[in-house]
Tab-separated table of C-alpha atoms and ligand atoms in Angstrom:
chain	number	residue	atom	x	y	z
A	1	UNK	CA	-26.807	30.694	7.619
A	2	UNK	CA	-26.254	27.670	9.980
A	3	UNK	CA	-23.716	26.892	12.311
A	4	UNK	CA	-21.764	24.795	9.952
A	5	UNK	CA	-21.038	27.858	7.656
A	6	UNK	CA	-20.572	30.608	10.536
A	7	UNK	CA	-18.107	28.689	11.891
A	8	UNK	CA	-16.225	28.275	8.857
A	9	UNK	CA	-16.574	31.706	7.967
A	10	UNK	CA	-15.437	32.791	11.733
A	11	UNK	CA	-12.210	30.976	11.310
A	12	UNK	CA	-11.412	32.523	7.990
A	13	UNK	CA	-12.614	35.798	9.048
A	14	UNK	CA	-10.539	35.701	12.577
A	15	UNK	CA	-13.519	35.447	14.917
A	16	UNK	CA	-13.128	32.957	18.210
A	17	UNK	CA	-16.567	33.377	19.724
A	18	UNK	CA	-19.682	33.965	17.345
A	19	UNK	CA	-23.310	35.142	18.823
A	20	UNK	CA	-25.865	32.550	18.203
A	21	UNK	CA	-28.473	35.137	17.160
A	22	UNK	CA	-32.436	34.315	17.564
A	23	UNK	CA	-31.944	31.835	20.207
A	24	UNK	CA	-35.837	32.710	21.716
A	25	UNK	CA	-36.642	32.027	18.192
A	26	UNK	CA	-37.806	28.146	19.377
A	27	UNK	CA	-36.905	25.907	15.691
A	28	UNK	CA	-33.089	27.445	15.594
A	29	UNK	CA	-33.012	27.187	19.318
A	30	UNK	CA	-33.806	23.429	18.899
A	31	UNK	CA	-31.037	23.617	16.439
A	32	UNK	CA	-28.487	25.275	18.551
A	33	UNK	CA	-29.292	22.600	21.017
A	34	UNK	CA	-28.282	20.086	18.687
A	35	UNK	CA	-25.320	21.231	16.954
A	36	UNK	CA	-23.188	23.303	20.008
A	37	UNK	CA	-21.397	20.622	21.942
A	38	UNK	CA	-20.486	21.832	25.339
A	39	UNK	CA	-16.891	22.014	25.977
A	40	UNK	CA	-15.859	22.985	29.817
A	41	UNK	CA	-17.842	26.724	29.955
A	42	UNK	CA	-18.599	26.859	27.102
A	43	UNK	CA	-20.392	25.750	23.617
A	44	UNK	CA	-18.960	25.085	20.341
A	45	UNK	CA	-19.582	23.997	16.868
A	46	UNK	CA	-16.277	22.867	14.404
A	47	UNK	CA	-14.185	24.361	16.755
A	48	UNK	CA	-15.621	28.063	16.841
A	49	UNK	CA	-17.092	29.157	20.762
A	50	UNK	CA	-20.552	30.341	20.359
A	51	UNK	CA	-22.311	32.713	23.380
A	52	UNK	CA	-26.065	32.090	23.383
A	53	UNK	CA	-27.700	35.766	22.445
A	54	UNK	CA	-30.466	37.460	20.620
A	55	UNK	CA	-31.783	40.695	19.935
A	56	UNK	CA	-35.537	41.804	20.704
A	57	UNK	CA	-37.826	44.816	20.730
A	58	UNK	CA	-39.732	45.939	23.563
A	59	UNK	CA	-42.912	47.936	22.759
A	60	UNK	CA	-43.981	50.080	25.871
A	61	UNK	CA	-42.384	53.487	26.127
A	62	UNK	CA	-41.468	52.934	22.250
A	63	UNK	CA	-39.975	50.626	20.051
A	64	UNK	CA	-36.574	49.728	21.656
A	65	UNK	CA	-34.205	46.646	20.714
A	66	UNK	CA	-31.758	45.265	23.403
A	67	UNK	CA	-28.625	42.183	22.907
A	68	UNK	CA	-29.623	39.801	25.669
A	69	UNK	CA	-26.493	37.053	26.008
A	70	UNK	CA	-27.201	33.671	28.140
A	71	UNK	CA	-25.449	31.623	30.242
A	72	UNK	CA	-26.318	28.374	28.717
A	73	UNK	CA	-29.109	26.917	26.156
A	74	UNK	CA	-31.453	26.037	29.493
A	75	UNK	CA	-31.166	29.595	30.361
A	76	UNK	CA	-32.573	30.466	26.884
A	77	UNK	CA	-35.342	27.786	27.034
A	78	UNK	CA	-36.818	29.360	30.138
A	79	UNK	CA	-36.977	32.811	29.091
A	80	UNK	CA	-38.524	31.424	26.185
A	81	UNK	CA	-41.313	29.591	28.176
A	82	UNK	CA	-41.298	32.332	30.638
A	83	UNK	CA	-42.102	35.085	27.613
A	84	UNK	CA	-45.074	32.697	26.522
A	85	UNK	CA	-46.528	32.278	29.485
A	86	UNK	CA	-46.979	35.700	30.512
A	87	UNK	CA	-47.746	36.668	27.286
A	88	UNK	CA	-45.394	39.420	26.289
A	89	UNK	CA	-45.551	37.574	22.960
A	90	UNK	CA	-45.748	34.802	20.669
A	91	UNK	CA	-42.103	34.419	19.458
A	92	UNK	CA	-42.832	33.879	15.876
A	93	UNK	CA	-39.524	35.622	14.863
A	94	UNK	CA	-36.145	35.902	15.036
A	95	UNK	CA	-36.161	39.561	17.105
A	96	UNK	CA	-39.603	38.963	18.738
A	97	UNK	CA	-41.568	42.336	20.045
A	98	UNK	CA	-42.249	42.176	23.504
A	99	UNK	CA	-45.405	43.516	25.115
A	100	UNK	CA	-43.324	45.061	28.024
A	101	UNK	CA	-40.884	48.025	29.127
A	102	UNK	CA	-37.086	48.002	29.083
A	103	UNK	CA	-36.865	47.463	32.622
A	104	UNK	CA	-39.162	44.826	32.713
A	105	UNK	CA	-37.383	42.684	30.315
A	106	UNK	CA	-33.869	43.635	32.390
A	107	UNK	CA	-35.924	42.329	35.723
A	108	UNK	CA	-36.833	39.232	33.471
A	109	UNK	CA	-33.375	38.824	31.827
A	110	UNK	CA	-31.552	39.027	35.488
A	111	UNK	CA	-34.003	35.892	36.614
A	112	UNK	CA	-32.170	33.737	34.207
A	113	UNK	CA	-28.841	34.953	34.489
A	114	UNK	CA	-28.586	36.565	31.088
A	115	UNK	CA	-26.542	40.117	30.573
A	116	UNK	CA	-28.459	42.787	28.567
A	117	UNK	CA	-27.933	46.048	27.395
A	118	UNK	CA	-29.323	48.203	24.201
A	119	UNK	CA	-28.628	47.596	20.384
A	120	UNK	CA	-27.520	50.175	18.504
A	121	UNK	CA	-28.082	52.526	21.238
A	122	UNK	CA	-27.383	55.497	18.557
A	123	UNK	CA	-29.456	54.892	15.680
A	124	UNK	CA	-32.500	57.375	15.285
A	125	UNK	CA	-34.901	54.393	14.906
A	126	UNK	CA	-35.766	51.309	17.766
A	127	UNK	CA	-32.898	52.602	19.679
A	128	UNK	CA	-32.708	53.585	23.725
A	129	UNK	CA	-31.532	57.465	22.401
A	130	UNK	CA	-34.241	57.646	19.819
A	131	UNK	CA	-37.120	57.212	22.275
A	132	UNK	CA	-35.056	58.337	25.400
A	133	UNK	CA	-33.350	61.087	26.745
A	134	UNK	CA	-31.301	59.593	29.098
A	135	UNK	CA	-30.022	55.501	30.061
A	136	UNK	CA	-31.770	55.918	33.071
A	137	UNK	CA	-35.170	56.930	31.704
A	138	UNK	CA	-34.893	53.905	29.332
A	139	UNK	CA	-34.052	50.879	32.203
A	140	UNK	CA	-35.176	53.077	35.294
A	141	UNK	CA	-34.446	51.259	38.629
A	142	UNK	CA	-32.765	48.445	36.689
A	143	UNK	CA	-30.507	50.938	34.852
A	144	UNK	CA	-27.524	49.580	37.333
A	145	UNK	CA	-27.963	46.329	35.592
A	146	UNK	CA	-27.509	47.328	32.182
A	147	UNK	CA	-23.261	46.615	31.988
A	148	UNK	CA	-22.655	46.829	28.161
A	149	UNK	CA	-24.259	48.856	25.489
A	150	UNK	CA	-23.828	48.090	21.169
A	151	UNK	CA	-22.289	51.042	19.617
A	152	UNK	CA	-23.856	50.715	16.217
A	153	UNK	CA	-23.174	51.728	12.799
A	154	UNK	CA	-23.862	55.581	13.969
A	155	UNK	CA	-21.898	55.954	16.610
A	156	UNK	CA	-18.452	54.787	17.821
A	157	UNK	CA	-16.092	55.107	20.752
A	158	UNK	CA	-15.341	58.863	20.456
A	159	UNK	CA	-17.953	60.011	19.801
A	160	UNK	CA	-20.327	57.875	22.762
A	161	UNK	CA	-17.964	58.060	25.356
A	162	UNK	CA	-18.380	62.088	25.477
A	163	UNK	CA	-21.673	60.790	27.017
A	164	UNK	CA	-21.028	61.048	31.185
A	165	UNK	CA	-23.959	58.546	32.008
A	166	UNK	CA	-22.624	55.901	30.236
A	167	UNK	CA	-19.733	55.676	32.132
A	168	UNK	CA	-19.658	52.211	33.797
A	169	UNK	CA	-21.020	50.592	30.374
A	170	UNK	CA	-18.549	48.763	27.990
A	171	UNK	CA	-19.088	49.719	24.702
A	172	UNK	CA	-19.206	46.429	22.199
A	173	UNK	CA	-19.134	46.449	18.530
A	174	UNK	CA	-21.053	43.918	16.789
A	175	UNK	CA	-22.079	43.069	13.028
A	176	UNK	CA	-25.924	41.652	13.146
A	177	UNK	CA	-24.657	39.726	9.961
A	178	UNK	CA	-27.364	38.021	7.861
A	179	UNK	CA	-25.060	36.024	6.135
A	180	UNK	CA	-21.692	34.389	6.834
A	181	UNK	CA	-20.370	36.047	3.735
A	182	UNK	CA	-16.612	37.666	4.848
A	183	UNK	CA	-18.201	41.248	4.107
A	184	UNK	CA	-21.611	40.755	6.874
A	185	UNK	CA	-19.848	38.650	9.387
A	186	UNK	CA	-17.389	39.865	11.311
A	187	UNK	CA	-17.934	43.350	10.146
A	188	UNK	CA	-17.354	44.740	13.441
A	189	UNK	CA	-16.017	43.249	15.887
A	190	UNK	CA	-15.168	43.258	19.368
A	191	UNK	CA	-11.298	42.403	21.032
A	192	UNK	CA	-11.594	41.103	24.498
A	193	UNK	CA	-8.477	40.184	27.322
A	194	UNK	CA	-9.994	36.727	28.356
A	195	UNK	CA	-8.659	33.457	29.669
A	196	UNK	CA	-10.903	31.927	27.236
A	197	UNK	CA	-13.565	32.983	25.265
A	198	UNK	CA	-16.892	32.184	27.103
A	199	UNK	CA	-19.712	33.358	28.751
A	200	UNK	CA	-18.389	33.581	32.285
A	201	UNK	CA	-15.747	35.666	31.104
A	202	UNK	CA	-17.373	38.061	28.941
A	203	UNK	CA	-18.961	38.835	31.970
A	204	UNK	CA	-16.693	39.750	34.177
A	205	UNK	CA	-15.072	42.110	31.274
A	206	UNK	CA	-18.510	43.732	30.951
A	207	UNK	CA	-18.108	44.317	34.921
A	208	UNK	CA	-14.780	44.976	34.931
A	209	UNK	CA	-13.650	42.403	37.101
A	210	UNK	CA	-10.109	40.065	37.619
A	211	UNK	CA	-8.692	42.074	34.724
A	212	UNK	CA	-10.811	41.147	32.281
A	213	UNK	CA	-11.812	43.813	29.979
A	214	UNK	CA	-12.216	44.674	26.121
A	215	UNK	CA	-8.731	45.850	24.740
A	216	UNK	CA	-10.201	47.032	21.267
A	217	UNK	CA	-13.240	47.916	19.147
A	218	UNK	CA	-13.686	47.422	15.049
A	219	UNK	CA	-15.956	49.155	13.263
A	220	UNK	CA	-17.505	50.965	10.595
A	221	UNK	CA	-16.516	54.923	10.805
A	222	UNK	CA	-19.842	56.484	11.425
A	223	UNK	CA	-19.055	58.963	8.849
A	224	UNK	CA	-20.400	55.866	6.820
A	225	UNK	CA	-23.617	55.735	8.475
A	226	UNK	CA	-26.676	57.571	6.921
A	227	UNK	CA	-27.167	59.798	9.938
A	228	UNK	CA	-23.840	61.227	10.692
A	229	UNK	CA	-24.373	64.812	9.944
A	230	UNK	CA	-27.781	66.835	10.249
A	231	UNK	CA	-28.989	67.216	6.866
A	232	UNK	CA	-31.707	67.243	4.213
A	233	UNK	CA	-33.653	65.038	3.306
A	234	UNK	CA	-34.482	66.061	-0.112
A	235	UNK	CA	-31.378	67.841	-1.182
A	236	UNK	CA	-28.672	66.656	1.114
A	237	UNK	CA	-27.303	70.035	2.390
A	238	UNK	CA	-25.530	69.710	5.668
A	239	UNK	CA	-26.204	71.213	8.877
A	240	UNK	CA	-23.979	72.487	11.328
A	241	UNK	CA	-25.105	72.261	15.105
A	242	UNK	CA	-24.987	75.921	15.568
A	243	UNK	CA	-27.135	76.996	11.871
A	244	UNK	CA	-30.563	74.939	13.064
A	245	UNK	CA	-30.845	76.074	16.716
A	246	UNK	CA	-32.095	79.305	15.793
A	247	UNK	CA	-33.556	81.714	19.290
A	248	UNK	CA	-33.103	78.258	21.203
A	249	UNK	CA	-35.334	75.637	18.884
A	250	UNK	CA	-33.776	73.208	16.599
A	251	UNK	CA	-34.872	74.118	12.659
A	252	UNK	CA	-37.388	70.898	11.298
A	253	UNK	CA	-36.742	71.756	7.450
A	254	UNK	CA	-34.414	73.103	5.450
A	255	UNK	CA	-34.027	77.082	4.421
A	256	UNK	CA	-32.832	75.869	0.733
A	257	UNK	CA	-35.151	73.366	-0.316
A	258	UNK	CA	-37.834	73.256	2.386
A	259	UNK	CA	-37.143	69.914	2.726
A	260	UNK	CA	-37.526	67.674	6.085
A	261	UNK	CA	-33.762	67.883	8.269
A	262	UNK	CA	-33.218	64.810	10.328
A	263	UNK	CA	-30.836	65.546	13.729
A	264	UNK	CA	-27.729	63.648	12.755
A	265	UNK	CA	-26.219	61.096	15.465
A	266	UNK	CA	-23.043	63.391	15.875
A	267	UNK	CA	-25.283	66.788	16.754
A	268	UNK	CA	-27.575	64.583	18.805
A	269	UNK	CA	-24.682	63.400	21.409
A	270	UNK	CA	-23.388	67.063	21.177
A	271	UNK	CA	-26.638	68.253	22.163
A	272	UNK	CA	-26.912	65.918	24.801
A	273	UNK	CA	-23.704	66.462	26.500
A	274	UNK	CA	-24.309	70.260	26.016
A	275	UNK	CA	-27.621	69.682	28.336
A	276	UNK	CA	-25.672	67.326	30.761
A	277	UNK	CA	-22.963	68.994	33.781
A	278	UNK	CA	-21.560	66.220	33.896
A	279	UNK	CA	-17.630	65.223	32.173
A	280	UNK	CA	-17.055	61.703	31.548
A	281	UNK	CA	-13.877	60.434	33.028
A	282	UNK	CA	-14.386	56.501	31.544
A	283	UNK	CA	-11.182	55.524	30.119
A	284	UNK	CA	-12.111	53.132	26.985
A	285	UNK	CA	-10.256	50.932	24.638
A	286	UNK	CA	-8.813	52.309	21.100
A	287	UNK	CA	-11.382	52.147	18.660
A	288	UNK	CA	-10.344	51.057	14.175
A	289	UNK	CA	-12.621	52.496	11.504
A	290	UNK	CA	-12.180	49.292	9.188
A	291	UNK	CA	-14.148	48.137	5.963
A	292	UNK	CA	-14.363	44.608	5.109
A	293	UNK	CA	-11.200	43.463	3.029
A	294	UNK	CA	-13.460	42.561	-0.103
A	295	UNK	CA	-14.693	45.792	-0.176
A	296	UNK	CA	-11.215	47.692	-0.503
A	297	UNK	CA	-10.210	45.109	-2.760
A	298	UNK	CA	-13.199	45.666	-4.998
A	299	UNK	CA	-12.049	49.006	-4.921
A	300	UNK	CA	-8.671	48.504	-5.866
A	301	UNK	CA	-10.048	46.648	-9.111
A	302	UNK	CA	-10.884	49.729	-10.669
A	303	UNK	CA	-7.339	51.129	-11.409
A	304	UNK	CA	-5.861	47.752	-11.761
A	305	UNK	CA	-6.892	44.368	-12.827
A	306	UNK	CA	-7.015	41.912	-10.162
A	307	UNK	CA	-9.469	38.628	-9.206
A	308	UNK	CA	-11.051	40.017	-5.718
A	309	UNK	CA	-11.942	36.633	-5.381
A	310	UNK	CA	-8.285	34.855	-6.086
A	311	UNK	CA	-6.738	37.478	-4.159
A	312	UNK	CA	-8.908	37.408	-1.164
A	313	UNK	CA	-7.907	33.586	-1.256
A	314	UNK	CA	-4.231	33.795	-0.903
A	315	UNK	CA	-4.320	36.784	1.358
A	316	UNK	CA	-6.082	34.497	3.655
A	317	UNK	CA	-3.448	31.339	2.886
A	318	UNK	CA	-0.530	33.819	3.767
A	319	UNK	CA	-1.832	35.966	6.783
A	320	UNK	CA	-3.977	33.017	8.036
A	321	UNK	CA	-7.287	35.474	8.870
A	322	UNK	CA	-9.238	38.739	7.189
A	323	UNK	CA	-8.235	40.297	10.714
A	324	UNK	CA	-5.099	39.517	10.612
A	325	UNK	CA	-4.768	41.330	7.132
A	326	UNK	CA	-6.952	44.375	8.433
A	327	UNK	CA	-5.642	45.193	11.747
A	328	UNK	CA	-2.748	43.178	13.045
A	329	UNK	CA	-0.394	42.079	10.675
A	330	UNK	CA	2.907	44.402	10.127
A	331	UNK	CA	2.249	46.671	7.270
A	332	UNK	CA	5.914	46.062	5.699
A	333	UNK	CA	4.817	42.287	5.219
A	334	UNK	CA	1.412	43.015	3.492
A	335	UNK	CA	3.792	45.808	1.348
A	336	UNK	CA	5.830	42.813	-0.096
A	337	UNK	CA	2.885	40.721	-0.811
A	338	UNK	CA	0.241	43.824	-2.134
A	339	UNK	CA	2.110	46.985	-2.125
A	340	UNK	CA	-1.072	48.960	-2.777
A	341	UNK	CA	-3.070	47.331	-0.660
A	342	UNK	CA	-0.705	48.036	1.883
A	343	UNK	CA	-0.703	52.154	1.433
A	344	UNK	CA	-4.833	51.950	1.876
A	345	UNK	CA	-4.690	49.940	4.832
A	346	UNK	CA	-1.837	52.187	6.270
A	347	UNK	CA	-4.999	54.910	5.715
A	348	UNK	CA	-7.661	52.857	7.653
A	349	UNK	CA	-5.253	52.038	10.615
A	350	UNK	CA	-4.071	55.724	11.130
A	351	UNK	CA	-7.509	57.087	10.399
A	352	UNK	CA	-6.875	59.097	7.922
A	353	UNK	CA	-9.003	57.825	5.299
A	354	UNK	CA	-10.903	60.841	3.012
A	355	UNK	CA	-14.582	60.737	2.174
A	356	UNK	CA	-16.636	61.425	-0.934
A	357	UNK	CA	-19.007	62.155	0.710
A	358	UNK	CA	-20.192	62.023	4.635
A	359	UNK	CA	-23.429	60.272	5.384
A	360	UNK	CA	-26.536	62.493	6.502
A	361	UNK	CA	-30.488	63.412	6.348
A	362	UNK	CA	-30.927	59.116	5.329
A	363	UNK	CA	-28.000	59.476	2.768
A	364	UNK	CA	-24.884	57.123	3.267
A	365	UNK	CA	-21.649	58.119	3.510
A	366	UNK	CA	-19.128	57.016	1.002
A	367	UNK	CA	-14.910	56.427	1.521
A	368	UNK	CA	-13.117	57.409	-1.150
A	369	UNK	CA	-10.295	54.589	-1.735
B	401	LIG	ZN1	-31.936	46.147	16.105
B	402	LIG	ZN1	-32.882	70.802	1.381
């Protein structure tokens, strides 16, 4: 996965500004440095914008992972020094673990001018609501800092923004791909009103400012995710909120099987904004449950014969980008082209796609197409 191949799968995918990943990781920071060519604001690489950004964990107060985005590559290069130094860690890989708390690295972060704000803020492992109750408890004093926050596979717009102390966050969707294949990059994806697609500017839409702002989120529907629901472990019975608070404590295992229940995203917000007097008034972008294209069409292969990969190919040639064919292009011209493929996609950008089954207790969900 170098920069070569994201950018080539960006452009066929529909994606104008890619996140480096790693860059305190120092031999594919050295290689950023010499394959982004700086163009005006920003940096690029065959044509594609790049924003200089990793993820890392911080350790004290619990294992928590925050995006960090930099101005520029010198930016990146003294955090990296500045991390050594002190000795929060040795930055061996690509999301170090950093010997400090979440509002020490947002003091840190702020010296070089990079944004930050938590990953997968959802997610009952190394997330900010897994080890916090509240945003503020996470970033303390430098909680006003914190301007954008990664919605995650678990969570998306409707469901987060019933959260009141999020408010002045913007909510990004992002993929963490781990391979420039069409179905990792690009996954989700977030739409932004820009003059151009760089740093500077991605700024001011976290903060609101001049106009700029994010006009759309793409994502997975959490209903995918493998902690949607409350459920079992062991058997996979779901839980509703109101059958495992029983005389005011939330039920640890489950009255069929005995089995451990894990607190499912969706009940965990609920009980949070249940705790919480606060109503949040934040008025937020639409947000698309969308699956990669390969996936429906792998889908579609099993009640009629088709080449995924063929197909794939000349849906690209005619609508120009994957995006394009998922959320923007007129229905009626993908009808003439792939009439079934067409009706499905219909069901994805109305949301009224059915499930098999809905993810829960460490069990993924899975769409029925
Ligand atoms: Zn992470
Ligand atoms: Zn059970």
């Amino acid at each position: 996965m170098d920069l070569p191949h994201m950018s080539k799968a960006a452009r066929i995918k529909g994606v104008d500004i890619l996140g480096t990943g790693d860059c305190l990781y120092r031999p594919w920071l050295d290689e950023l440095e010499s394959n982004l060519e700086q163009v005006g604001d920003r940096y690029e690489n065959n044509g594609v914008a790049y924003i200089i950004q990793a993820e890392v964990e911080t350790t004290i107060g619990g294992r928590i992972h925050h995006l960090l985005f930099f101005p520029s590559l010198s930016s990146a290069y003294k955090l990296h020094d500045i991390i050594l130094e002190g000795g929060y860690s040795r930055l061996t890989s690509g999301r170090p673990q950093l010997k400090m708390s979440p509002e020490g690295l947002v003091s840190l972060a702020r010296g070089v001018g990079a944004l930050i704000g938590p990953s997968h803020a959802f997610t009952p492992w190394t997330s900010m609501y897994a080890a916090f109750e509240s945003i503020h408890d996470c970033y303390g004093t430098n909680t006003k800092h914190v301007t954008f926050l990664e919605l995650g596979l678990s969570a998306d717009t409707q469901m987060a923004s019933k959260i009141a102390e999020l408010d002045s966050c913007t909510f990004i969707t992002c993929s963490d791909a781990h391979s420039p294949s069409p179905d990792k990059l690009g996954r989700e994806i977030t739409r932004f009103y820009l003059n151009r697609a760089s740093f500077r500017e991605i700024k001011k839409a976290f903060e609101g400012v001049n106009g700029r702002k994010i006009v759309l989120n793409v994502g997975l529907d959490p209903r995918e995710g493998k902690y949607h629901l409350t459920g079992c472990r062991r058997c996979k019975k779901a839980y509703n909120l109101e059958d495992i608070i029983v005389e005011g404590r939330v039920l640890k295992t489950c009255s069929v099987c005995g089995g451990p229940l894990k607190i499912g995203v969706k009940d965990r917000i609920q009980l949070m904004t249940l705790k919480s007097n606060e109503v949040s008034s934040a008025r937020r972008p639409p947000y698309i449950h969308a699956v990669p294209l390969t996936e429906i069409l792998k889908a579609m292969k099993k009640s009629q014969r088709l080449n995924v990969k063929e197909v794939y190919e000349a849906l690209i040639q005619q609508f120009d980008n994957e995006i394009a064919v998922l959320i923007d292009s007129p229905l009626a011209s993908v009808k003439d082209y792939q009439p079934h493929l067409a009706e499905i996609l219909e069901r994805f950008r109305e949301d009224t796609i059915d499930f098999e089954f809905v993810g829960r207790g460490g069990w993924y969900g899975k769409i029925r197409i």
